[in-house]
Amino acid sequence: MVTVISFIVAILILVSLHEFGHYIVARWCGVKVLRFSVGFGKPFYRKQRGDTEWCLAPIPLGGYVKMVDTREGNVAEADLPYAFDKQPPKKRIAIVAAGPLTNLLLAIVLYGISFSFGVTEIKPYIGTVVPGTIAERAGFQTGDFIERVNGEPVKDWGSAQTAIVLNLDGGKVAVQVKDETGKAAERIIDAAGTPQAAEVAKNNGFIGLTASRSSDKIGRVAKDSPAEKAGLQVDDQVVAVNGVPTPTWLAWSEIVRNSPGQKLTLTYIRNGATHQTELRPNSVETPDRNRIIGQIGVAAKPDEAWQQKITHEYRPSVPEAFKMGWDKTVEYSVLTVKFFGKLLIGQASLNHISGPLTIADVAGKSASMGAQAYLEFLALVSISLGVLNLLPIPVLDGGHLVFYTIEWLRGRPLSERIQMLGIRIGIAAMLMLMLLAFFNDITRLFG
């Protein structure tokens, strides 16, 4: 329910304000608006106010503003001066651009509100390198501090991770770091075109690195799990499995993963004393359904000293927060444009494209994390919506902007045949994009 409600709220906010941007500028430009609809399909709610019918429709994947337009049917003589297509190109450009620009403005506001409550920055330190991943093969080490990716400086963990993933399919990625001793080093990721790179896109950009670092002690024991039944408790430290020393959490947890249903003898330390217990890990299917792994129902205790080292918390003033919101919106807008550019030249994986199912999933997760996480999720989706609509693809706002700008510059519109051809190509491209997004969603969420 949290996922469904948070997704519907997100759509209502983002789509309504996008369309309201079109609506309000259309009214300012003297265009008559017949309908304002949030959602597609037959409306289940209607309210007439002045010349405009306000509607809610059942398919929450968009919305539209219907204006008087002679291209869409007969228009009364009295309404001709208020028809959209009878306005000069400058007014039509303003009306069309208003929707995407409203989304970008909304992102600045949402980020500004969120940052006003406080900012938690994660410094670009590598806390954990997962065995068997792209990151391990590239030579990353625990404690590395990422300074640059392909020569470009990074500010925090998020920007470092984004820069790596964005360049992953374009060839070798050179990551300049300082190791734990302060010595400069370079880690080279060479995974372009490999199945592992495709898996990164499916796993939301995870290449095997996390900023967090776990201690070797148990931080949580699940109720009715094999670990609880075996008597394991929070702060216990497993030091051996079946007599084989396991000095780290990863060492013994890997044995457990590879031993589904098998009887294991765990040696652990509690309050300085050594104890032993026996258990059988549950057999659990991995999300990709490729193997069965063992799980005993425990989670590692975070390394609190490390967390303090990599975390920077502060509360900016309101003007500073909104300046940060502006900077973040510009940064993500540029990144989104770069991504689409790389997609066109084959240097970005199509697996990175997400659709409404993934958006709904992330909406639920961010809402469960709190108001700030949800506000920043809304801001990020609003940026994506704004930039996507500005792309020069017919049927999108950006495509119409191209048509009207050409008309403005040459003094007459493109022929109807050329415009219709462009619209057909645009519709085909968007249908393919939507099908790909749904396919990726289903693959990502359901294996």
Tab-separated table of C-alpha atoms in Angstrom:
chain	number	residue	atom	x	y	z
A	1	MET	CA	0.000	0.000	0.000
A	2	VAL	CA	2.887	2.363	0.757
A	3	THR	CA	4.280	1.723	-2.732
A	4	VAL	CA	0.919	2.250	-4.454
A	5	ILE	CA	0.006	5.384	-2.503
A	6	SER	CA	3.449	6.987	-2.803
A	7	PHE	CA	3.477	6.282	-6.568
A	8	ILE	CA	0.005	7.768	-7.090
A	9	VAL	CA	0.911	10.850	-5.035
A	10	ALA	CA	4.099	11.287	-7.081
A	11	ILE	CA	2.204	11.069	-10.381
A	12	LEU	CA	-0.498	13.463	-9.188
A	13	ILE	CA	2.087	16.041	-8.098
A	14	LEU	CA	4.496	15.779	-11.027
A	15	VAL	CA	1.942	15.418	-13.827
A	16	SER	CA	-0.461	17.997	-12.415
A	17	LEU	CA	2.229	20.652	-12.099
A	18	HIS	CA	3.695	19.822	-15.523
A	19	GLU	CA	0.298	20.279	-17.146
A	20	PHE	CA	-0.457	23.302	-14.969
A	21	GLY	CA	2.666	24.926	-16.423
A	22	HIS	CA	1.179	24.504	-19.905
A	23	TYR	CA	-2.230	25.664	-18.666
A	24	ILE	CA	-1.211	28.838	-16.883
A	25	VAL	CA	1.048	30.087	-19.704
A	26	ALA	CA	-1.649	29.239	-22.262
A	27	ARG	CA	-4.101	31.386	-20.317
A	28	TRP	CA	-1.539	34.197	-20.041
A	29	CYS	CA	-1.104	34.025	-23.823
A	30	GLY	CA	-4.848	34.275	-24.397
A	31	VAL	CA	-5.444	30.655	-25.479
A	32	LYS	CA	-8.734	29.008	-24.528
A	33	VAL	CA	-8.259	25.759	-22.577
A	34	LEU	CA	-11.084	23.221	-22.922
A	35	ARG	CA	-9.829	20.433	-20.648
A	36	PHE	CA	-7.193	19.855	-17.985
A	37	SER	CA	-6.772	16.110	-17.347
A	38	VAL	CA	-4.564	14.224	-14.912
A	39	GLY	CA	-4.360	10.666	-16.241
A	40	PHE	CA	-5.486	9.117	-19.512
A	41	GLY	CA	-8.676	7.303	-20.454
A	42	LYS	CA	-12.324	8.064	-19.758
A	43	PRO	CA	-12.529	10.545	-16.862
A	44	PHE	CA	-14.118	9.307	-13.643
A	45	TYR	CA	-14.220	12.831	-12.171
A	46	ARG	CA	-15.201	16.030	-13.975
A	47	LYS	CA	-15.711	19.597	-12.813
A	48	GLN	CA	-16.458	22.533	-15.100
A	49	ARG	CA	-14.915	25.819	-14.088
A	50	GLY	CA	-15.231	28.662	-16.566
A	51	ASP	CA	-14.210	27.480	-20.027
A	52	THR	CA	-12.151	24.564	-18.678
A	53	GLU	CA	-13.245	21.059	-17.689
A	54	TRP	CA	-11.030	19.661	-14.906
A	55	CYS	CA	-10.743	15.849	-15.005
A	56	LEU	CA	-9.190	12.845	-13.302
A	57	ALA	CA	-8.746	9.742	-15.489
A	58	PRO	CA	-7.893	6.151	-14.463
A	59	ILE	CA	-4.518	5.587	-16.194
A	60	PRO	CA	-1.986	7.517	-14.042
A	61	LEU	CA	0.861	7.582	-16.576
A	62	GLY	CA	0.535	11.184	-17.709
A	63	GLY	CA	-1.979	13.890	-18.446
A	64	TYR	CA	-2.820	16.582	-20.950
A	65	VAL	CA	-4.172	20.078	-21.521
A	66	LYS	CA	-6.640	20.305	-24.417
A	67	MET	CA	-6.713	23.744	-26.018
A	68	VAL	CA	-8.875	25.155	-28.779
A	69	ASP	CA	-7.103	24.126	-32.004
A	70	THR	CA	-8.429	24.244	-35.565
A	71	ARG	CA	-6.331	21.180	-36.482
A	72	GLU	CA	-8.413	19.038	-34.135
A	73	GLY	CA	-11.898	19.903	-35.385
A	74	ASN	CA	-14.264	22.731	-36.186
A	75	VAL	CA	-13.817	25.851	-34.079
A	76	ALA	CA	-16.498	28.486	-33.583
A	77	GLU	CA	-15.785	31.807	-35.268
A	78	ALA	CA	-15.745	33.569	-31.898
A	79	ASP	CA	-13.033	31.194	-30.591
A	80	LEU	CA	-10.627	31.523	-33.530
A	81	PRO	CA	-8.561	34.320	-31.906
A	82	TYR	CA	-8.095	32.046	-28.872
A	83	ALA	CA	-7.000	28.925	-30.797
A	84	PHE	CA	-3.546	27.591	-30.003
A	85	ASP	CA	-2.515	27.095	-33.631
A	86	LYS	CA	-3.481	30.673	-34.488
A	87	GLN	CA	-0.991	32.146	-32.010
A	88	PRO	CA	2.405	33.461	-33.161
A	89	PRO	CA	5.343	31.005	-32.800
A	90	LYS	CA	6.773	32.822	-29.756
A	91	LYS	CA	3.585	32.241	-27.773
A	92	ARG	CA	3.364	28.594	-28.804
A	93	ILE	CA	7.022	28.087	-27.820
A	94	ALA	CA	6.332	29.630	-24.401
A	95	ILE	CA	3.246	27.449	-23.837
A	96	VAL	CA	5.000	24.207	-24.839
A	97	ALA	CA	8.197	24.944	-22.899
A	98	ALA	CA	6.272	25.846	-19.733
A	99	GLY	CA	5.518	22.217	-18.779
A	100	PRO	CA	9.095	20.866	-18.707
A	101	LEU	CA	10.439	24.080	-17.184
A	102	THR	CA	7.839	23.790	-14.411
A	103	ASN	CA	9.210	20.307	-13.643
A	104	LEU	CA	12.756	21.658	-13.408
A	105	LEU	CA	11.607	24.546	-11.191
A	106	LEU	CA	9.717	22.064	-9.016
A	107	ALA	CA	12.900	20.021	-8.588
A	108	ILE	CA	14.757	23.091	-7.308
A	109	VAL	CA	11.974	23.778	-4.804
A	110	LEU	CA	11.787	20.151	-3.605
A	111	TYR	CA	15.555	19.898	-3.170
A	112	GLY	CA	15.618	23.275	-1.419
A	113	ILE	CA	12.927	22.179	1.060
A	114	SER	CA	14.700	18.870	1.703
A	115	PHE	CA	18.125	20.420	2.187
A	116	SER	CA	16.636	23.005	4.574
A	117	PHE	CA	16.022	20.195	7.072
A	118	GLY	CA	19.670	19.151	6.950
A	119	VAL	CA	22.133	17.510	4.602
A	120	THR	CA	23.978	14.234	5.066
A	121	GLU	CA	26.874	13.889	2.635
A	122	ILE	CA	28.708	10.597	2.208
A	123	LYS	CA	32.360	11.143	1.329
A	124	PRO	CA	33.663	9.025	-1.589
A	125	TYR	CA	35.414	6.433	0.590
A	126	ILE	CA	35.130	2.754	-0.318
A	127	GLY	CA	33.990	0.820	2.729
A	128	THR	CA	33.367	-2.601	1.198
A	129	VAL	CA	34.456	-4.380	-1.982
A	130	VAL	CA	32.174	-7.326	-2.734
A	131	PRO	CA	34.086	-10.449	-3.876
A	132	GLY	CA	33.570	-11.642	-7.448
A	133	THR	CA	32.333	-8.295	-8.764
A	134	ILE	CA	33.587	-5.860	-11.399
A	135	ALA	CA	34.968	-3.673	-8.621
A	136	GLU	CA	37.101	-6.460	-7.140
A	137	ARG	CA	38.509	-7.367	-10.554
A	138	ALA	CA	39.425	-3.696	-11.095
A	139	GLY	CA	41.567	-3.802	-7.957
A	140	PHE	CA	39.562	-1.541	-5.656
A	141	GLN	CA	40.583	-1.795	-2.014
A	142	THR	CA	38.735	-1.103	1.201
A	143	GLY	CA	39.672	2.394	2.348
A	144	ASP	CA	40.251	3.832	-1.147
A	145	PHE	CA	39.232	7.484	-1.427
A	146	ILE	CA	37.892	8.269	-4.912
A	147	GLU	CA	39.211	11.587	-6.237
A	148	ARG	CA	38.438	11.500	-9.974
A	149	VAL	CA	36.659	9.393	-12.569
A	150	ASN	CA	38.190	9.649	-16.048
A	151	GLY	CA	39.953	12.785	-14.864
A	152	GLU	CA	36.790	14.530	-13.646
A	153	PRO	CA	36.736	15.376	-9.903
A	154	VAL	CA	33.934	13.929	-7.768
A	155	LYS	CA	32.326	15.606	-4.758
A	156	ASP	CA	30.714	12.766	-2.847
A	157	TRP	CA	29.835	9.088	-2.976
A	158	GLY	CA	26.743	9.609	-5.132
A	159	SER	CA	28.575	11.600	-7.816
A	160	ALA	CA	31.432	9.066	-7.860
A	161	GLN	CA	29.069	6.138	-8.302
A	162	THR	CA	27.070	7.941	-11.016
A	163	ALA	CA	30.221	8.900	-12.936
A	164	ILE	CA	31.503	5.320	-12.902
A	165	VAL	CA	28.210	3.787	-14.048
A	166	LEU	CA	27.646	6.460	-16.723
A	167	ASN	CA	31.042	5.678	-18.282
A	168	LEU	CA	30.922	1.918	-17.827
A	169	ASP	CA	29.690	1.083	-21.349
A	170	GLY	CA	31.879	3.646	-23.099
A	171	GLY	CA	35.198	1.811	-22.699
A	172	LYS	CA	37.725	1.674	-19.905
A	173	VAL	CA	36.907	3.723	-16.807
A	174	ALA	CA	39.945	5.152	-15.006
A	175	VAL	CA	39.257	5.865	-11.342
A	176	GLN	CA	41.910	7.869	-9.526
A	177	VAL	CA	42.062	7.084	-5.794
A	178	LYS	CA	44.171	7.455	-2.687
A	179	ASP	CA	44.561	4.229	-0.744
A	180	GLU	CA	44.419	3.918	3.041
A	181	THR	CA	48.085	4.929	3.305
A	182	GLY	CA	47.475	8.110	1.276
A	183	LYS	CA	49.289	6.798	-1.791
A	184	ALA	CA	47.831	7.777	-5.187
A	185	ALA	CA	46.667	4.888	-7.357
A	186	GLU	CA	44.478	4.205	-10.367
A	187	ARG	CA	41.826	1.501	-10.674
A	188	ILE	CA	40.839	0.547	-14.221
A	189	ILE	CA	37.384	-0.872	-14.924
A	190	ASP	CA	37.283	-2.601	-18.298
A	191	ALA	CA	33.829	-4.122	-18.605
A	192	ALA	CA	32.247	-2.449	-21.646
A	193	GLY	CA	30.040	-4.862	-23.561
A	194	THR	CA	30.359	-7.674	-21.031
A	195	PRO	CA	27.466	-9.515	-19.345
A	196	GLN	CA	28.715	-8.091	-16.049
A	197	ALA	CA	28.172	-4.537	-17.317
A	198	ALA	CA	24.613	-5.447	-18.327
A	199	GLU	CA	24.024	-6.840	-14.845
A	200	VAL	CA	25.155	-3.525	-13.332
A	201	ALA	CA	22.300	-1.746	-15.112
A	202	LYS	CA	19.824	-4.375	-13.925
A	203	ASN	CA	21.103	-3.992	-10.348
A	204	ASN	CA	20.523	-0.223	-10.220
A	205	GLY	CA	24.156	0.645	-10.909
A	206	PHE	CA	25.750	-1.615	-8.292
A	207	ILE	CA	29.282	-2.603	-9.369
A	208	GLY	CA	30.350	-4.189	-6.075
A	209	LEU	CA	31.275	-1.116	-4.036
A	210	THR	CA	29.576	0.344	-0.973
A	211	ALA	CA	30.554	3.320	1.128
A	212	SER	CA	29.456	1.588	4.320
A	213	ARG	CA	31.613	-0.851	6.221
A	214	SER	CA	30.390	-3.566	8.515
A	215	SER	CA	32.068	-4.768	11.671
A	216	ASP	CA	32.641	-8.485	12.158
A	217	LYS	CA	29.972	-8.654	14.854
A	218	ILE	CA	26.305	-9.575	14.518
A	219	GLY	CA	24.056	-6.510	14.502
A	220	ARG	CA	20.647	-8.143	14.044
A	221	VAL	CA	19.144	-11.606	14.469
A	222	ALA	CA	15.856	-12.320	12.656
A	223	LYS	CA	13.007	-13.822	14.670
A	224	ASP	CA	12.543	-17.604	14.246
A	225	SER	CA	15.652	-17.785	12.058
A	226	PRO	CA	18.254	-20.601	12.227
A	227	ALA	CA	20.585	-18.137	13.975
A	228	GLU	CA	18.061	-17.351	16.729
A	229	LYS	CA	17.254	-21.030	17.220
A	230	ALA	CA	20.990	-21.742	17.522
A	231	GLY	CA	21.309	-19.113	20.270
A	232	LEU	CA	23.289	-16.473	18.390
A	233	GLN	CA	22.868	-12.925	19.713
A	234	VAL	CA	23.680	-9.329	18.800
A	235	ASP	CA	27.418	-8.544	19.277
A	236	ASP	CA	28.481	-12.188	18.853
A	237	GLN	CA	31.489	-12.608	16.528
A	238	VAL	CA	31.834	-15.802	14.475
A	239	VAL	CA	35.503	-16.790	14.267
A	240	ALA	CA	35.321	-20.269	12.699
A	241	VAL	CA	32.980	-22.546	10.711
A	242	ASN	CA	33.480	-26.318	10.945
A	243	GLY	CA	36.880	-25.629	12.491
A	244	VAL	CA	38.039	-23.387	9.616
A	245	PRO	CA	39.126	-19.936	10.909
A	246	THR	CA	37.035	-17.052	9.529
A	247	PRO	CA	38.647	-13.765	10.573
A	248	THR	CA	36.118	-11.552	8.766
A	249	TRP	CA	32.343	-11.371	8.361
A	250	LEU	CA	32.648	-11.923	4.606
A	251	ALA	CA	34.716	-15.067	5.156
A	252	TRP	CA	32.191	-16.940	7.283
A	253	SER	CA	29.077	-15.526	5.589
A	254	GLU	CA	30.389	-16.792	2.250
A	255	ILE	CA	30.636	-20.315	3.697
A	256	VAL	CA	27.037	-20.030	4.910
A	257	ARG	CA	25.861	-18.858	1.479
A	258	ASN	CA	27.518	-21.863	-0.140
A	259	SER	CA	26.078	-24.359	2.379
A	260	PRO	CA	22.261	-24.325	2.026
A	261	GLY	CA	20.667	-27.028	4.158
A	262	GLN	CA	23.997	-28.325	5.427
A	263	LYS	CA	24.816	-28.785	9.109
A	264	LEU	CA	27.437	-26.242	10.229
A	265	THR	CA	29.331	-25.828	13.473
A	266	LEU	CA	29.958	-22.162	14.290
A	267	THR	CA	32.566	-21.009	16.769
A	268	TYR	CA	31.862	-17.550	18.143
A	269	ILE	CA	33.040	-15.111	20.791
A	270	ARG	CA	30.637	-13.509	23.266
A	271	ASN	CA	31.882	-11.159	26.005
A	272	GLY	CA	35.415	-12.490	25.564
A	273	ALA	CA	34.431	-16.155	25.942
A	274	THR	CA	34.459	-18.718	23.109
A	275	HIS	CA	31.345	-20.800	22.401
A	276	GLN	CA	30.094	-23.247	19.765
A	277	THR	CA	26.691	-23.922	18.228
A	278	GLU	CA	25.222	-25.899	15.362
A	279	LEU	CA	22.689	-24.861	12.737
A	280	ARG	CA	21.425	-25.532	9.206
A	281	PRO	CA	21.102	-22.521	6.858
A	282	ASN	CA	17.764	-22.108	5.122
A	283	SER	CA	17.791	-22.793	1.368
A	284	VAL	CA	16.837	-19.593	-0.486
A	285	GLU	CA	16.601	-18.920	-4.216
A	286	THR	CA	18.526	-15.875	-5.462
A	287	PRO	CA	16.499	-13.109	-7.166
A	288	ASP	CA	17.786	-14.153	-10.605
A	289	ARG	CA	16.743	-17.755	-9.814
A	290	ASN	CA	20.133	-19.047	-10.926
A	291	ARG	CA	21.181	-20.689	-7.655
A	292	ILE	CA	20.182	-21.707	-4.165
A	293	ILE	CA	22.059	-20.070	-1.302
A	294	GLY	CA	22.138	-20.515	2.455
A	295	GLN	CA	20.782	-17.917	4.885
A	296	ILE	CA	20.708	-18.012	8.680
A	297	GLY	CA	18.944	-14.697	9.383
A	298	VAL	CA	21.629	-12.339	10.631
A	299	ALA	CA	22.961	-8.928	9.574
A	300	ALA	CA	26.320	-7.397	10.329
A	301	LYS	CA	26.707	-4.596	12.833
A	302	PRO	CA	27.769	-1.335	11.159
A	303	ASP	CA	31.268	-0.039	11.809
A	304	GLU	CA	30.300	3.120	13.701
A	305	ALA	CA	33.794	4.654	13.675
A	306	TRP	CA	33.977	4.248	9.910
A	307	GLN	CA	30.499	5.717	9.488
A	308	GLN	CA	31.538	8.831	11.406
A	309	LYS	CA	34.616	9.154	9.201
A	310	ILE	CA	32.715	9.100	5.907
A	311	THR	CA	29.669	11.120	6.975
A	312	HIS	CA	29.381	14.911	6.917
A	313	GLU	CA	26.154	16.289	8.401
A	314	TYR	CA	25.214	19.964	8.439
A	315	ARG	CA	22.217	22.253	8.158
A	316	PRO	CA	22.494	25.032	5.554
A	317	SER	CA	20.555	28.272	5.718
A	318	VAL	CA	17.391	28.465	3.602
A	319	PRO	CA	19.076	30.531	0.816
A	320	GLU	CA	22.013	28.096	0.807
A	321	ALA	CA	19.595	25.141	0.661
A	322	PHE	CA	17.824	26.507	-2.404
A	323	LYS	CA	21.171	27.375	-4.042
A	324	MET	CA	22.146	23.740	-3.467
A	325	GLY	CA	18.797	22.731	-4.962
A	326	TRP	CA	19.606	24.762	-8.079
A	327	ASP	CA	23.081	23.185	-8.332
A	328	LYS	CA	21.714	19.661	-7.864
A	329	THR	CA	19.016	20.215	-10.500
A	330	VAL	CA	21.564	21.523	-13.006
A	331	GLU	CA	23.925	18.635	-12.229
A	332	TYR	CA	21.279	15.939	-12.698
A	333	SER	CA	19.851	17.632	-15.798
A	334	VAL	CA	23.283	17.618	-17.436
A	335	LEU	CA	23.821	13.991	-16.414
A	336	THR	CA	20.460	13.010	-17.915
A	337	VAL	CA	21.283	14.727	-21.208
A	338	LYS	CA	24.713	13.038	-21.242
A	339	PHE	CA	23.065	9.684	-20.639
A	340	PHE	CA	20.710	10.065	-23.597
A	341	GLY	CA	23.656	11.198	-25.722
A	342	LYS	CA	25.651	8.100	-24.742
A	343	LEU	CA	22.580	5.974	-25.404
A	344	LEU	CA	22.390	7.266	-28.999
A	345	ILE	CA	26.040	6.433	-29.735
A	346	GLY	CA	25.901	3.049	-28.016
A	347	GLN	CA	28.002	3.964	-24.970
A	348	ALA	CA	25.229	3.393	-22.415
A	349	SER	CA	23.249	0.243	-21.764
A	350	LEU	CA	19.546	0.143	-22.636
A	351	ASN	CA	19.112	-1.733	-19.345
A	352	HIS	CA	19.428	1.609	-17.513
A	353	ILE	CA	16.043	2.739	-18.862
A	354	SER	CA	13.312	2.351	-16.249
A	355	GLY	CA	9.542	2.588	-16.429
A	356	PRO	CA	6.580	3.079	-14.100
A	357	LEU	CA	7.053	-0.212	-12.222
A	358	THR	CA	10.571	0.722	-11.135
A	359	ILE	CA	9.448	4.265	-10.333
A	360	ALA	CA	6.649	2.842	-8.157
A	361	ASP	CA	9.095	0.510	-6.411
A	362	VAL	CA	11.545	3.337	-5.665
A	363	ALA	CA	8.665	5.604	-4.609
A	364	GLY	CA	7.612	3.081	-1.965
A	365	LYS	CA	11.166	2.538	-0.727
A	366	SER	CA	11.942	6.262	-0.511
A	367	ALA	CA	8.626	6.997	1.243
A	368	SER	CA	9.398	4.334	3.843
A	369	MET	CA	12.773	6.026	4.487
A	370	GLY	CA	11.152	9.344	5.422
A	371	ALA	CA	9.994	12.700	4.102
A	372	GLN	CA	13.419	13.906	2.953
A	373	ALA	CA	14.125	10.790	0.900
A	374	TYR	CA	10.687	11.028	-0.718
A	375	LEU	CA	11.111	14.743	-1.520
A	376	GLU	CA	14.446	14.042	-3.198
A	377	PHE	CA	12.915	11.113	-5.102
A	378	LEU	CA	10.175	13.451	-6.391
A	379	ALA	CA	12.813	16.013	-7.374
A	380	LEU	CA	14.844	13.438	-9.307
A	381	VAL	CA	11.803	12.099	-11.191
A	382	SER	CA	10.692	15.679	-11.901
A	383	ILE	CA	14.098	16.378	-13.478
A	384	SER	CA	13.831	13.224	-15.584
A	385	LEU	CA	10.323	14.205	-16.695
A	386	GLY	CA	11.417	17.741	-17.543
A	387	VAL	CA	14.531	16.751	-19.494
A	388	LEU	CA	12.788	13.865	-21.287
A	389	ASN	CA	10.020	16.180	-22.490
A	390	LEU	CA	12.572	18.666	-23.813
A	391	LEU	CA	14.228	16.069	-26.063
A	392	PRO	CA	13.721	16.983	-29.749
A	393	ILE	CA	11.409	14.041	-30.438
A	394	PRO	CA	8.092	14.771	-32.188
A	395	VAL	CA	5.062	14.073	-29.932
A	396	LEU	CA	7.142	15.294	-26.968
A	397	ASP	CA	7.239	18.959	-25.998
A	398	GLY	CA	10.789	19.206	-27.339
A	399	GLY	CA	9.698	18.041	-30.778
A	400	HIS	CA	6.993	20.707	-30.928
A	401	LEU	CA	9.561	23.284	-29.816
A	402	VAL	CA	11.714	22.315	-32.809
A	403	PHE	CA	8.775	22.721	-35.211
A	404	TYR	CA	7.756	26.112	-33.796
A	405	THR	CA	11.327	27.408	-33.647
A	406	ILE	CA	11.868	26.501	-37.310
A	407	GLU	CA	8.595	28.265	-38.171
A	408	TRP	CA	9.698	31.343	-36.234
A	409	LEU	CA	13.096	31.453	-37.977
A	410	ARG	CA	11.907	30.800	-41.545
A	411	GLY	CA	8.670	32.781	-41.302
A	412	ARG	CA	6.403	29.881	-42.232
A	413	PRO	CA	5.703	26.420	-40.808
A	414	LEU	CA	7.093	23.163	-42.100
A	415	SER	CA	4.784	21.365	-44.480
A	416	GLU	CA	2.056	19.264	-42.909
A	417	ARG	CA	3.520	16.160	-44.554
A	418	ILE	CA	6.906	16.654	-42.891
A	419	GLN	CA	5.319	17.340	-39.526
A	420	MET	CA	3.114	14.230	-39.743
A	421	LEU	CA	6.110	12.107	-40.753
A	422	GLY	CA	8.030	13.407	-37.758
A	423	ILE	CA	5.110	12.683	-35.450
A	424	ARG	CA	4.822	9.102	-36.753
A	425	ILE	CA	8.532	8.542	-36.172
A	426	GLY	CA	8.211	10.081	-32.718
A	427	ILE	CA	5.262	7.858	-31.804
A	428	ALA	CA	7.159	4.768	-32.954
A	429	ALA	CA	10.239	5.787	-30.962
A	430	MET	CA	8.224	6.446	-27.808
A	431	LEU	CA	6.328	3.141	-28.113
A	432	MET	CA	9.637	1.282	-28.431
A	433	LEU	CA	11.004	3.191	-25.440
A	434	MET	CA	7.920	2.369	-23.359
A	435	LEU	CA	8.073	-1.324	-24.274
A	436	LEU	CA	11.772	-1.420	-23.391
A	437	ALA	CA	11.102	0.344	-20.083
A	438	PHE	CA	8.360	-2.148	-19.156
A	439	PHE	CA	10.590	-5.077	-20.158
A	440	ASN	CA	13.436	-3.740	-18.010
A	441	ASP	CA	11.042	-3.159	-15.112
A	442	ILE	CA	9.738	-6.707	-15.242
A	443	THR	CA	13.226	-8.174	-15.594
A	444	ARG	CA	14.590	-6.038	-12.761
A	445	LEU	CA	11.746	-6.544	-10.310
A	446	PHE	CA	10.699	-10.125	-11.045
A	447	GLY	CA	13.869	-11.706	-12.406
